[in-house]
Amino acid sequence: MPNDQPDSRSGVGARLRRRRRALHLTLKDLAHQTGLTEGYLSQVERDQVNASVRTLQRLCEVLKLNVGDLFDQGGAVASPVLRFRDAHGMSFGEGATKIKLTPGAFDHLEVLLGHFAPGGSTGVEPYTHGSSEELLLVLSGEVEVWVGEQHHRLSALDSIHYLSSDPHRVAETTGTQEARVLWAIAPPTY
């Protein structure tokens, strides 16, 4: 006999609820930040009402999602294997690129691979993003990491952890060699 009940793990509402919980937000918090009522948000999360595109945009802004992430059916059909050859890098900072290694549907963990050209950095100014736990692992080369007022020099297989809400910056130190790092961020903030 077919099951007419929606899967509690799928659907736009379930995706919004998982993400809200991953960010440790209550319905009241989300209501305050979006200007929507708790009751309405509860109905959206239970897929009892369909939200407008503008409402989804407001929710995604607070939840740090793209609207398209809400409709990703990756969990049911897609392979759990992500091929590096299919990954797309994004330039940032100065002489740096990063590649997201986790699928967009992950609510609790984000892993990024970073590459720094000789002398490359995340930029001149320290930056913050969200309020997550972040771990940086040096895979190869040497980098300097600034977290707040603290400065650290790291070599291959050294790691450092900090909060993404603390101003931080990373730079390749030698000026003559490349460096590769891995960031693990929980919950995701990109």
PDB file of C-alpha atoms in Angstrom:
ATOM      1  CA  MET A   1       0.000   0.000   0.000  1.00  0.00           C
ATOM      2  CA  PRO A   2       1.553   3.354  -1.009  1.00  0.00           C
ATOM      3  CA  ASN A   3       2.315   5.863   1.694  1.00  0.00           C
ATOM      4  CA  ASP A   4       0.496   9.149   1.054  1.00  0.00           C
ATOM      5  CA  GLN A   5       2.296  10.913   3.896  1.00  0.00           C
ATOM      6  CA  PRO A   6       5.188  13.164   2.861  1.00  0.00           C
ATOM      7  CA  ASP A   7       8.618  12.037   3.967  1.00  0.00           C
ATOM      8  CA  SER A   8       9.433  14.066   7.089  1.00  0.00           C
ATOM      9  CA  ARG A   9      12.983  14.524   5.784  1.00  0.00           C
ATOM     10  CA  SER A  10      12.025  15.942   2.383  1.00  0.00           C
ATOM     11  CA  GLY A  11      10.145  18.980   1.147  1.00  0.00           C
ATOM     12  CA  VAL A  12      10.756  22.695   1.436  1.00  0.00           C
ATOM     13  CA  GLY A  13       9.356  22.937   4.964  1.00  0.00           C
ATOM     14  CA  ALA A  14      11.455  20.089   6.304  1.00  0.00           C
ATOM     15  CA  ARG A  15      14.581  21.594   4.721  1.00  0.00           C
ATOM     16  CA  LEU A  16      13.839  24.962   6.329  1.00  0.00           C
ATOM     17  CA  ARG A  17      13.241  23.334   9.723  1.00  0.00           C
ATOM     18  CA  ARG A  18      16.487  21.287   9.581  1.00  0.00           C
ATOM     19  CA  ARG A  19      18.474  24.368   8.655  1.00  0.00           C
ATOM     20  CA  ARG A  20      16.848  26.527  11.360  1.00  0.00           C
ATOM     21  CA  ARG A  21      17.641  23.892  13.967  1.00  0.00           C
ATOM     22  CA  ALA A  22      21.203  23.473  12.673  1.00  0.00           C
ATOM     23  CA  LEU A  23      21.700  27.205  13.259  1.00  0.00           C
ATOM     24  CA  HIS A  24      20.197  26.868  16.756  1.00  0.00           C
ATOM     25  CA  LEU A  25      17.370  29.273  15.967  1.00  0.00           C
ATOM     26  CA  THR A  26      13.910  28.990  17.484  1.00  0.00           C
ATOM     27  CA  LEU A  27      10.750  29.757  15.532  1.00  0.00           C
ATOM     28  CA  LYS A  28      10.552  32.934  17.609  1.00  0.00           C
ATOM     29  CA  ASP A  29      14.095  33.929  16.531  1.00  0.00           C
ATOM     30  CA  LEU A  30      13.270  33.296  12.878  1.00  0.00           C
ATOM     31  CA  ALA A  31       9.968  35.171  13.167  1.00  0.00           C
ATOM     32  CA  HIS A  32      11.743  38.174  14.686  1.00  0.00           C
ATOM     33  CA  GLN A  33      14.420  38.237  11.976  1.00  0.00           C
ATOM     34  CA  THR A  34      12.018  37.804   9.044  1.00  0.00           C
ATOM     35  CA  GLY A  35       8.993  39.773  10.260  1.00  0.00           C
ATOM     36  CA  LEU A  36       6.785  36.690   9.849  1.00  0.00           C
ATOM     37  CA  THR A  37       4.663  35.120  12.589  1.00  0.00           C
ATOM     38  CA  GLU A  38       5.691  31.989  14.449  1.00  0.00           C
ATOM     39  CA  GLY A  39       2.390  30.338  13.516  1.00  0.00           C
ATOM     40  CA  TYR A  40       2.898  30.991   9.820  1.00  0.00           C
ATOM     41  CA  LEU A  41       6.498  29.744   9.966  1.00  0.00           C
ATOM     42  CA  SER A  42       5.331  26.592  11.734  1.00  0.00           C
ATOM     43  CA  GLN A  43       2.837  25.970   8.933  1.00  0.00           C
ATOM     44  CA  VAL A  44       5.543  26.517   6.291  1.00  0.00           C
ATOM     45  CA  GLU A  45       7.888  24.093   8.065  1.00  0.00           C
ATOM     46  CA  ARG A  46       5.149  21.451   8.192  1.00  0.00           C
ATOM     47  CA  ASP A  47       4.375  22.006   4.486  1.00  0.00           C
ATOM     48  CA  GLN A  48       0.809  23.048   5.357  1.00  0.00           C
ATOM     49  CA  VAL A  49       1.101  26.275   3.370  1.00  0.00           C
ATOM     50  CA  ASN A  50       3.178  27.277   0.372  1.00  0.00           C
ATOM     51  CA  ALA A  51       5.349  30.317   0.944  1.00  0.00           C
ATOM     52  CA  SER A  52       5.695  32.995  -1.723  1.00  0.00           C
ATOM     53  CA  VAL A  53       9.014  33.429  -3.510  1.00  0.00           C
ATOM     54  CA  ARG A  54       9.638  36.660  -1.566  1.00  0.00           C
ATOM     55  CA  THR A  55       8.968  34.864   1.740  1.00  0.00           C
ATOM     56  CA  LEU A  56      11.372  32.082   0.758  1.00  0.00           C
ATOM     57  CA  GLN A  57      13.963  34.717  -0.108  1.00  0.00           C
ATOM     58  CA  ARG A  58      13.549  36.331   3.330  1.00  0.00           C
ATOM     59  CA  LEU A  59      13.837  32.957   5.061  1.00  0.00           C
ATOM     60  CA  CYS A  60      16.876  31.940   3.034  1.00  0.00           C
ATOM     61  CA  GLU A  61      18.594  35.233   3.777  1.00  0.00           C
ATOM     62  CA  VAL A  62      18.373  34.575   7.528  1.00  0.00           C
ATOM     63  CA  LEU A  63      19.148  30.857   7.168  1.00  0.00           C
ATOM     64  CA  LYS A  64      22.092  31.523   4.820  1.00  0.00           C
ATOM     65  CA  LEU A  65      20.704  29.382   2.024  1.00  0.00           C
ATOM     66  CA  ASN A  66      20.037  29.896  -1.650  1.00  0.00           C
ATOM     67  CA  VAL A  67      16.383  29.470  -2.597  1.00  0.00           C
ATOM     68  CA  GLY A  68      17.470  26.750  -5.036  1.00  0.00           C
ATOM     69  CA  ASP A  69      18.876  24.742  -2.098  1.00  0.00           C
ATOM     70  CA  LEU A  70      15.301  24.273  -0.875  1.00  0.00           C
ATOM     71  CA  PHE A  71      14.340  22.366  -3.992  1.00  0.00           C
ATOM     72  CA  ASP A  72      17.475  20.222  -4.285  1.00  0.00           C
ATOM     73  CA  GLN A  73      16.394  16.604  -4.406  1.00  0.00           C
ATOM     74  CA  GLY A  74      19.993  15.443  -3.944  1.00  0.00           C
ATOM     75  CA  GLY A  75      19.282  13.207  -0.956  1.00  0.00           C
ATOM     76  CA  ALA A  76      16.877  10.845  -2.710  1.00  0.00           C
ATOM     77  CA  VAL A  77      18.471  10.354  -6.110  1.00  0.00           C
ATOM     78  CA  ALA A  78      22.022  11.677  -6.142  1.00  0.00           C
ATOM     79  CA  SER A  79      25.040   9.574  -5.336  1.00  0.00           C
ATOM     80  CA  PRO A  80      26.717  10.220  -1.983  1.00  0.00           C
ATOM     81  CA  VAL A  81      29.989  10.433  -3.932  1.00  0.00           C
ATOM     82  CA  LEU A  82      31.120  13.895  -4.988  1.00  0.00           C
ATOM     83  CA  ARG A  83      33.758  13.813  -7.721  1.00  0.00           C
ATOM     84  CA  PHE A  84      36.531  16.378  -7.387  1.00  0.00           C
ATOM     85  CA  ARG A  85      36.723  16.652 -11.168  1.00  0.00           C
ATOM     86  CA  ASP A  86      33.145  17.997 -11.119  1.00  0.00           C
ATOM     87  CA  ALA A  87      33.817  20.584  -8.403  1.00  0.00           C
ATOM     88  CA  HIS A  88      33.909  24.274  -9.255  1.00  0.00           C
ATOM     89  CA  GLY A  89      36.405  26.560  -7.591  1.00  0.00           C
ATOM     90  CA  MET A  90      35.746  30.136  -6.596  1.00  0.00           C
ATOM     91  CA  SER A  91      38.413  32.828  -6.455  1.00  0.00           C
ATOM     92  CA  PHE A  92      38.559  34.940  -3.326  1.00  0.00           C
ATOM     93  CA  GLY A  93      41.018  37.146  -1.476  1.00  0.00           C
ATOM     94  CA  GLU A  94      44.322  37.555  -3.258  1.00  0.00           C
ATOM     95  CA  GLY A  95      45.706  34.561  -5.155  1.00  0.00           C
ATOM     96  CA  ALA A  96      43.335  32.172  -3.412  1.00  0.00           C
ATOM     97  CA  THR A  97      40.588  29.760  -4.472  1.00  0.00           C
ATOM     98  CA  LYS A  98      38.217  27.534  -2.567  1.00  0.00           C
ATOM     99  CA  ILE A  99      36.121  24.547  -3.516  1.00  0.00           C
ATOM    100  CA  LYS A 100      33.117  23.386  -1.533  1.00  0.00           C
ATOM    101  CA  LEU A 101      33.430  19.652  -0.888  1.00  0.00           C
ATOM    102  CA  THR A 102      30.099  19.087   0.868  1.00  0.00           C
ATOM    103  CA  PRO A 103      26.686  19.075  -0.828  1.00  0.00           C
ATOM    104  CA  GLY A 104      24.385  22.054  -0.401  1.00  0.00           C
ATOM    105  CA  ALA A 105      21.873  19.868   1.430  1.00  0.00           C
ATOM    106  CA  PHE A 106      24.221  19.463   4.427  1.00  0.00           C
ATOM    107  CA  ASP A 107      22.826  21.428   7.364  1.00  0.00           C
ATOM    108  CA  HIS A 108      25.402  20.690  10.048  1.00  0.00           C
ATOM    109  CA  LEU A 109      28.803  20.592   8.328  1.00  0.00           C
ATOM    110  CA  GLU A 110      30.598  22.361   5.522  1.00  0.00           C
ATOM    111  CA  VAL A 111      34.034  21.423   4.194  1.00  0.00           C
ATOM    112  CA  LEU A 112      36.039  23.641   1.869  1.00  0.00           C
ATOM    113  CA  LEU A 113      39.374  23.025   0.154  1.00  0.00           C
ATOM    114  CA  GLY A 114      41.517  26.138  -0.133  1.00  0.00           C
ATOM    115  CA  HIS A 115      44.461  26.791  -2.417  1.00  0.00           C
ATOM    116  CA  PHE A 116      46.825  29.726  -1.914  1.00  0.00           C
ATOM    117  CA  ALA A 117      49.282  30.751  -4.620  1.00  0.00           C
ATOM    118  CA  PRO A 118      52.706  31.913  -3.361  1.00  0.00           C
ATOM    119  CA  GLY A 119      51.985  34.978  -1.234  1.00  0.00           C
ATOM    120  CA  GLY A 120      48.218  34.446  -1.577  1.00  0.00           C
ATOM    121  CA  SER A 121      45.780  35.254   1.212  1.00  0.00           C
ATOM    122  CA  THR A 122      42.128  35.522   2.167  1.00  0.00           C
ATOM    123  CA  GLY A 123      42.620  39.281   1.833  1.00  0.00           C
ATOM    124  CA  VAL A 124      44.297  42.121   3.657  1.00  0.00           C
ATOM    125  CA  GLU A 125      41.517  42.566   6.199  1.00  0.00           C
ATOM    126  CA  PRO A 126      40.351  39.901   8.675  1.00  0.00           C
ATOM    127  CA  TYR A 127      36.753  38.792   8.112  1.00  0.00           C
ATOM    128  CA  THR A 128      33.910  37.056   9.962  1.00  0.00           C
ATOM    129  CA  HIS A 129      30.988  34.915   8.813  1.00  0.00           C
ATOM    130  CA  GLY A 130      28.211  33.578  10.985  1.00  0.00           C
ATOM    131  CA  SER A 131      28.791  32.108  14.421  1.00  0.00           C
ATOM    132  CA  SER A 132      30.076  28.616  13.706  1.00  0.00           C
ATOM    133  CA  GLU A 133      32.902  26.443  14.898  1.00  0.00           C
ATOM    134  CA  GLU A 134      35.674  26.380  12.319  1.00  0.00           C
ATOM    135  CA  LEU A 135      38.723  24.169  11.954  1.00  0.00           C
ATOM    136  CA  LEU A 136      41.515  24.889   9.494  1.00  0.00           C
ATOM    137  CA  LEU A 137      43.886  22.017   8.622  1.00  0.00           C
ATOM    138  CA  VAL A 138      47.005  22.695   6.561  1.00  0.00           C
ATOM    139  CA  LEU A 139      47.372  19.970   3.929  1.00  0.00           C
ATOM    140  CA  SER A 140      50.582  21.250   2.339  1.00  0.00           C
ATOM    141  CA  GLY A 141      52.819  24.305   2.489  1.00  0.00           C
ATOM    142  CA  GLU A 142      52.887  26.884   5.249  1.00  0.00           C
ATOM    143  CA  VAL A 143      50.339  29.498   6.246  1.00  0.00           C
ATOM    144  CA  GLU A 144      49.980  32.215   8.813  1.00  0.00           C
ATOM    145  CA  VAL A 145      46.641  32.514  10.558  1.00  0.00           C
ATOM    146  CA  TRP A 146      45.442  35.555  12.448  1.00  0.00           C
ATOM    147  CA  VAL A 147      42.499  35.110  14.828  1.00  0.00           C
ATOM    148  CA  GLY A 148      41.677  38.326  16.639  1.00  0.00           C
ATOM    149  CA  GLU A 149      44.966  39.592  18.033  1.00  0.00           C
ATOM    150  CA  GLN A 150      46.637  36.164  17.929  1.00  0.00           C
ATOM    151  CA  HIS A 151      49.027  35.146  15.167  1.00  0.00           C
ATOM    152  CA  HIS A 152      50.014  31.544  14.356  1.00  0.00           C
ATOM    153  CA  ARG A 153      52.346  29.962  11.806  1.00  0.00           C
ATOM    154  CA  LEU A 154      51.210  26.509  10.654  1.00  0.00           C
ATOM    155  CA  SER A 155      52.882  23.793   8.563  1.00  0.00           C
ATOM    156  CA  ALA A 156      51.521  20.653   6.895  1.00  0.00           C
ATOM    157  CA  LEU A 157      49.105  18.705   9.125  1.00  0.00           C
ATOM    158  CA  ASP A 158      48.949  21.491  11.743  1.00  0.00           C
ATOM    159  CA  SER A 159      45.464  22.721  12.555  1.00  0.00           C
ATOM    160  CA  ILE A 160      43.766  25.547  14.393  1.00  0.00           C
ATOM    161  CA  HIS A 161      40.176  25.979  15.572  1.00  0.00           C
ATOM    162  CA  TYR A 162      38.250  29.158  16.251  1.00  0.00           C
ATOM    163  CA  LEU A 163      34.786  30.684  15.943  1.00  0.00           C
ATOM    164  CA  SER A 164      33.884  32.059  12.529  1.00  0.00           C
ATOM    165  CA  SER A 165      32.539  35.136  14.331  1.00  0.00           C
ATOM    166  CA  ASP A 166      36.119  35.970  15.433  1.00  0.00           C
ATOM    167  CA  PRO A 167      37.915  38.165  12.888  1.00  0.00           C
ATOM    168  CA  HIS A 168      40.362  35.893  11.046  1.00  0.00           C
ATOM    169  CA  ARG A 169      42.636  35.843   8.040  1.00  0.00           C
ATOM    170  CA  VAL A 170      44.954  33.293   6.359  1.00  0.00           C
ATOM    171  CA  ALA A 171      48.039  33.870   4.185  1.00  0.00           C
ATOM    172  CA  GLU A 172      50.673  31.670   2.523  1.00  0.00           C
ATOM    173  CA  THR A 173      53.915  32.523   4.356  1.00  0.00           C
ATOM    174  CA  THR A 174      56.904  31.689   2.167  1.00  0.00           C
ATOM    175  CA  GLY A 175      56.025  33.770  -0.857  1.00  0.00           C
ATOM    176  CA  THR A 176      57.570  31.040  -3.036  1.00  0.00           C
ATOM    177  CA  GLN A 177      55.401  27.948  -2.492  1.00  0.00           C
ATOM    178  CA  GLU A 178      51.739  27.086  -2.789  1.00  0.00           C
ATOM    179  CA  ALA A 179      49.688  26.053   0.238  1.00  0.00           C
ATOM    180  CA  ARG A 180      46.549  23.920   0.518  1.00  0.00           C
ATOM    181  CA  VAL A 181      44.201  23.975   3.476  1.00  0.00           C
ATOM    182  CA  LEU A 182      40.956  22.322   4.462  1.00  0.00           C
ATOM    183  CA  TRP A 183      38.247  24.185   6.361  1.00  0.00           C
ATOM    184  CA  ALA A 184      35.539  22.333   8.298  1.00  0.00           C
ATOM    185  CA  ILE A 185      32.710  24.605   9.466  1.00  0.00           C
ATOM    186  CA  ALA A 186      29.774  23.599  11.624  1.00  0.00           C
ATOM    187  CA  PRO A 187      27.098  24.644  10.987  1.00  0.00           C
ATOM    188  CA  PRO A 188      27.708  25.907   7.427  1.00  0.00           C
ATOM    189  CA  THR A 189      27.978  29.634   6.870  1.00  0.00           C
ATOM    190  CA  TYR A 190      28.662  29.776   3.117  1.00  0.00           C
TER     191      TYR A 190
END
